[in-house]
Short mmCIF file of C-alpha atoms in Angstrom, two decimals:
data_model
loop_
_atom_site.label_atom_id
_atom_site.label_comp_id
_atom_site.label_asym_id
_atom_site.label_seq_id
_atom_site.Cartn_x
_atom_site.Cartn_y
_atom_site.Cartn_z
CA MET I 75 -8.30 -9.23 11.73
CA LEU I 76 -5.10 -9.59 9.85
CA ARG I 77 -3.78 -11.64 12.76
CA LYS I 78 -6.40 -14.30 12.01
CA LEU I 79 -4.85 -14.97 8.65
CA VAL I 80 -1.72 -16.83 7.85
CA ILE I 81 -0.28 -14.41 5.36
CA GLY I 82 2.15 -16.40 3.33
CA GLY I 83 4.78 -14.76 1.17
CA CYS I 84 4.44 -15.01 -2.54
CA LEU I 85 5.25 -18.38 -4.03
CA LEU I 86 7.75 -17.58 -6.72
CA VAL I 87 9.00 -20.75 -8.33
CA MET I 88 12.27 -20.06 -10.07
CA LEU I 89 12.88 -21.79 -13.36
CA SER I 90 15.70 -24.30 -13.21
CA ILE I 91 16.02 -25.37 -16.85
CA PRO I 92 19.33 -24.15 -18.32
CA PRO I 93 19.09 -21.32 -20.89
CA SER I 94 19.86 -23.61 -23.79
CA ALA I 95 16.80 -25.84 -23.27
CA GLY I 96 14.64 -25.80 -26.39
CA PHE I 97 16.36 -22.69 -27.68
CA ALA I 98 17.83 -21.93 -31.08
CA ALA I 99 21.53 -21.17 -30.62
CA GLY I 100 21.43 -18.49 -33.31
CA ASP I 101 18.87 -16.48 -31.35
CA ARG I 102 20.57 -16.63 -27.95
CA GLY I 103 21.08 -13.20 -26.40
CA VAL I 104 18.43 -11.46 -28.52
CA GLU I 105 17.00 -8.54 -26.53
CA ILE I 106 13.32 -8.94 -25.71
CA VAL I 107 11.42 -5.90 -24.45
CA ALA I 108 8.74 -6.71 -21.89
CA SER I 109 6.40 -4.04 -20.59
CA CYS I 110 3.72 -3.36 -18.01
CA SER I 111 2.39 -0.31 -16.23
CA SER I 112 3.63 0.50 -12.72
CA TRP I 113 1.91 -1.76 -10.17
CA PRO I 114 3.79 -1.98 -6.82
CA PRO I 115 4.83 -4.42 -5.46
CA TYR I 116 4.50 -6.41 -8.70
CA VAL I 117 6.05 -3.80 -11.00
CA VAL I 118 8.11 -0.97 -9.51
CA GLU I 119 9.39 1.66 -11.91
CA GLY I 120 12.81 3.24 -11.63
CA THR I 121 16.18 3.43 -13.35
CA ARG I 122 16.17 -0.37 -13.19
CA PRO I 123 12.56 -1.56 -12.78
CA GLY I 124 11.96 -4.22 -10.16
CA GLY I 125 9.20 -6.04 -8.36
CA ILE I 126 7.77 -9.54 -8.08
CA LEU I 127 6.51 -9.80 -11.67
CA VAL I 128 9.59 -8.11 -13.16
CA GLU I 129 11.87 -10.67 -11.53
CA TYR I 130 9.64 -13.53 -12.69
CA VAL I 131 9.61 -12.33 -16.31
CA GLU I 132 13.36 -11.72 -16.32
CA ASP I 133 13.92 -15.29 -15.10
CA LEU I 134 11.47 -16.71 -17.64
CA LEU I 135 12.97 -14.92 -20.63
CA GLY I 136 16.51 -15.56 -19.40
CA SER I 137 15.77 -19.28 -19.03
CA PHE I 138 14.84 -19.35 -22.70
CA GLY I 139 18.09 -17.66 -23.65
CA TYR I 140 16.84 -14.15 -24.34
CA SER I 141 18.22 -10.93 -22.89
CA PRO I 142 15.23 -9.30 -21.16
CA LYS I 143 14.71 -5.55 -21.05
CA ILE I 144 11.89 -4.24 -18.86
CA GLU I 145 10.15 -0.99 -19.76
CA VAL I 146 7.43 0.44 -17.52
CA TYR I 147 4.83 2.43 -19.44
CA PRO I 148 1.30 3.66 -18.73
CA TRP I 149 -1.06 0.84 -19.74
CA LYS I 150 -2.38 2.33 -22.99
CA ARG I 151 1.12 3.22 -24.16
CA ALA I 152 2.33 -0.30 -23.34
CA ILE I 153 -0.49 -1.84 -25.39
CA ASP I 154 0.14 0.49 -28.33
CA ALA I 155 3.85 -0.35 -28.19
CA ALA I 156 3.05 -4.07 -28.25
CA ARG I 157 0.72 -3.65 -31.22
CA ASN I 158 3.36 -1.87 -33.28
CA GLY I 159 6.19 -4.18 -32.25
CA LYS I 160 8.22 -1.79 -30.08
CA VAL I 161 7.42 -4.06 -27.13
CA ASP I 162 7.63 -7.85 -27.50
CA VAL I 163 5.41 -8.85 -24.59
CA ILE I 164 2.96 -7.42 -22.08
CA PHE I 165 3.36 -9.28 -18.81
CA CYS I 166 0.35 -8.13 -16.78
CA ALA I 167 -2.59 -8.69 -19.13
CA GLU I 168 -5.89 -9.99 -17.82
CA ALA I 169 -7.58 -13.07 -19.25
CA GLY I 170 -8.63 -12.57 -22.85
CA GLN I 171 -6.84 -9.27 -23.30
CA ALA I 172 -4.39 -10.76 -25.78
CA LYS I 173 -7.27 -11.24 -28.21
CA ASN I 174 -8.99 -7.98 -27.26
CA TYR I 175 -5.82 -5.96 -27.83
CA GLU I 176 -4.80 -7.81 -31.00
CA LEU I 177 -1.94 -9.56 -29.23
CA GLU I 178 -1.20 -13.25 -29.50
CA TYR I 179 -0.39 -16.24 -27.32
CA GLU I 180 -0.95 -15.71 -23.59
CA PHE I 181 -0.17 -17.87 -20.56
CA PRO I 182 -0.69 -17.29 -16.80
CA ILE I 183 2.10 -15.85 -14.67
CA LEU I 184 0.22 -14.54 -11.60
CA ILE I 185 -2.78 -15.87 -9.69
CA SER I 186 -3.89 -13.40 -7.05
CA ASP I 187 -6.68 -13.15 -4.51
CA THR I 188 -8.54 -9.87 -4.27
CA VAL I 189 -9.38 -9.18 -0.63
CA LEU I 190 -11.99 -6.98 1.03
CA LEU I 191 -10.64 -4.50 3.56
CA SER I 192 -12.85 -3.05 6.29
CA HIS I 193 -12.42 -1.23 9.59
CA ARG I 194 -11.46 -3.37 12.57
CA ASP I 195 -14.51 -2.15 14.51
CA TYR I 196 -16.89 -2.72 11.59
CA PRO I 197 -15.66 -5.94 9.93
CA LEU I 198 -17.23 -6.99 6.64
CA GLU I 199 -17.24 -10.35 4.92
CA ALA I 200 -16.94 -10.77 1.17
CA GLY I 201 -20.63 -11.66 0.83
CA GLN I 202 -21.65 -8.27 2.25
CA LEU I 203 -19.94 -6.38 -0.55
CA TRP I 204 -23.10 -5.99 -2.66
CA ASP I 205 -25.62 -5.28 0.10
CA HIS I 206 -26.65 -1.95 -1.48
CA ARG I 207 -25.43 0.00 1.54
CA ILE I 208 -21.66 -0.16 1.26
CA ALA I 209 -19.56 2.73 0.02
CA VAL I 210 -16.48 1.13 -1.48
CA GLY I 211 -13.08 2.57 -2.30
CA ALA I 212 -11.80 0.84 -5.44
CA GLY I 213 -8.18 0.91 -6.58
CA TYR I 214 -7.23 1.62 -10.17
CA TRP I 215 -6.85 -2.07 -10.94
CA TYR I 216 -10.29 -2.94 -9.62
CA GLY I 217 -12.39 -0.18 -11.16
CA ASP I 218 -13.91 -2.42 -13.86
CA VAL I 219 -15.35 -4.72 -11.20
CA PHE I 220 -17.18 -1.86 -9.58
CA GLU I 221 -18.27 -0.22 -12.80
CA SER I 222 -20.03 -3.43 -13.76
CA ARG I 223 -21.85 -3.52 -10.41
CA ARG I 224 -22.36 0.23 -9.92
CA GLN I 225 -26.12 -0.19 -9.53
CA ASP I 226 -25.60 -2.60 -6.64
CA VAL I 227 -23.96 -0.21 -4.19
CA ASP I 228 -24.79 3.23 -2.89
CA ALA I 229 -21.47 4.88 -3.65
CA ILE I 230 -18.24 4.15 -5.44
CA GLU I 231 -15.06 6.17 -5.22
CA VAL I 232 -12.14 5.08 -7.38
CA VAL I 233 -8.86 5.98 -5.72
CA ASP I 234 -5.32 4.65 -5.38
CA ASP I 235 -4.46 1.79 -3.04
CA LEU I 236 -2.97 3.84 -0.21
CA SER I 237 -6.03 6.12 -0.25
CA ILE I 238 -8.22 3.03 0.16
CA LEU I 239 -6.39 2.09 3.36
CA ARG I 240 -6.70 5.62 4.68
CA MET I 241 -10.38 5.89 3.73
CA VAL I 242 -11.25 2.63 5.48
CA ALA I 243 -9.10 3.42 8.53
CA ASN I 244 -10.77 6.84 8.84
CA LYS I 245 -14.25 5.33 8.29
CA ARG I 246 -14.75 7.32 5.09
CA ALA I 247 -15.50 4.08 3.23
CA ASP I 248 -17.12 0.89 4.48
CA GLY I 249 -14.66 -1.25 2.55
CA GLY I 250 -12.19 -1.50 -0.28
CA LEU I 251 -10.84 -4.06 -2.71
CA MET I 252 -7.14 -4.74 -3.07
CA GLU I 253 -4.78 -7.40 -4.38
CA LYS I 254 -3.43 -9.47 -1.51
CA ALA I 255 0.24 -8.66 -2.14
CA VAL I 256 -0.56 -4.95 -2.37
CA ALA I 257 -2.43 -5.07 0.94
CA ASP I 258 0.40 -7.01 2.60
CA THR I 259 2.99 -4.52 1.40
CA LEU I 260 1.03 -1.42 2.38
CA MET I 261 0.19 -2.79 5.82
CA HIS I 262 3.84 -3.62 6.37
CA THR I 263 4.86 -0.12 5.25
CA TYR I 264 2.12 1.61 7.25
CA PRO I 265 1.65 -0.58 10.35
CA GLU I 266 -0.25 2.15 12.19
CA ILE I 267 -2.93 1.95 9.47
CA GLY I 268 -2.76 -1.83 9.23
CA GLU I 269 -3.65 -2.14 12.92
CA LEU I 270 -7.00 -0.46 12.20
CA LEU I 271 -7.97 -2.77 9.34
CA GLU I 272 -9.51 -6.19 8.87
CA ILE I 273 -9.20 -8.46 5.83
CA SER I 274 -12.12 -10.69 4.86
CA SER I 275 -11.55 -14.33 5.73
CA ARG I 276 -12.22 -15.36 2.12
CA PRO I 277 -11.28 -13.59 -1.11
CA VAL I 278 -13.76 -11.47 -3.02
CA ALA I 279 -12.32 -12.76 -6.30
CA THR I 280 -9.29 -14.54 -7.67
CA GLN I 281 -7.73 -12.96 -10.74
CA THR I 282 -5.19 -14.37 -13.16
CA PHE I 283 -2.76 -12.17 -15.05
CA TYR I 284 -1.06 -13.20 -18.25
CA PHE I 285 2.05 -12.85 -20.38
CA ALA I 286 0.72 -11.78 -23.82
CA ILE I 287 2.89 -11.63 -26.94
CA SER I 288 3.05 -8.90 -29.58
CA PRO I 289 2.31 -10.10 -33.13
CA ALA I 290 5.63 -8.48 -34.15
CA THR I 291 7.70 -10.04 -31.36
CA LYS I 292 11.25 -11.29 -31.84
CA ILE I 293 10.31 -14.31 -29.70
CA ASP I 294 9.92 -17.55 -31.61
CA THR I 295 6.50 -18.44 -30.21
CA ARG I 296 6.67 -22.04 -31.44
CA ARG I 297 9.84 -22.65 -29.46
CA LEU I 298 8.48 -20.70 -26.49
CA ARG I 299 5.40 -22.93 -26.35
CA ARG I 300 7.65 -26.00 -26.50
CA HIS I 301 9.87 -24.58 -23.77
CA LEU I 302 6.86 -23.91 -21.53
CA ALA I 303 5.48 -27.40 -22.15
CA ILE I 304 8.81 -28.90 -21.05
CA THR I 305 9.64 -26.67 -18.07
CA LYS I 306 6.06 -26.12 -16.85
CA PRO I 307 6.84 -22.88 -14.97
CA ARG I 308 4.36 -22.21 -12.19
CA PRO I 309 2.62 -18.85 -11.79
CA ILE I 310 3.23 -16.71 -8.74
CA LEU I 311 0.52 -17.46 -6.17
CA GLN I 312 -0.85 -14.73 -3.87
CA GLN I 313 -3.62 -16.27 -1.82
CA ILE I 314 -5.08 -15.86 1.65
CA LYS I 315 -5.28 -18.81 3.99
CA THR I 316 -7.43 -18.97 7.10
CA ASP I 317 -5.85 -20.03 10.37
CA THR I 318 -7.34 -23.40 11.26
CA ASN I 319 -5.64 -23.60 14.68
#
């Protein structure tokens, strides 16, 4: 049950180094375009995009003296824009994607547990996920995990996150994978659904997402690396903790 977990808020450590630290005065105020696809609650599109990751990236770039501009694109368009230099950074890349997408330096900005949702009356643990009998609803961000293990389960249906909650609550799926912050937000928004769901007491996986730089960026990567080495900004942490009381 969700009540068995101590669901902590996200740990967002704000950068406290003044904007001038390690920064070339002649470059201060240069506009840097950072992009990601929509991914509530991390990236929320709108006239002025917001969300946990958007705020983090704005603080990071601002601390280095740049003027950040956030643009929310579909993932492929964001990658193409980074390759051709229209976007300076992608801030929700997975490990190794900088190299795979011909981008450059990457560093972690989000560490997130992926949890297993199941119905309250039919609770599942993470280890039961690949028992060959479980029909799983997989969100858009978790499809690759299931594609790689398709032969291990009886059925896979790739749907959006809210549909996962509804499928599990209505017993149309045995379980579903979801980022912890996404699950927390949806259960808060739809408490009547959240009351029907259980979250596994340990994560199915822990994923790290990265800030990856376009080869044509206006960021001085040498100074950025030096700035990061000095300030040591911590990634956002989204992790489940069991109640030991």
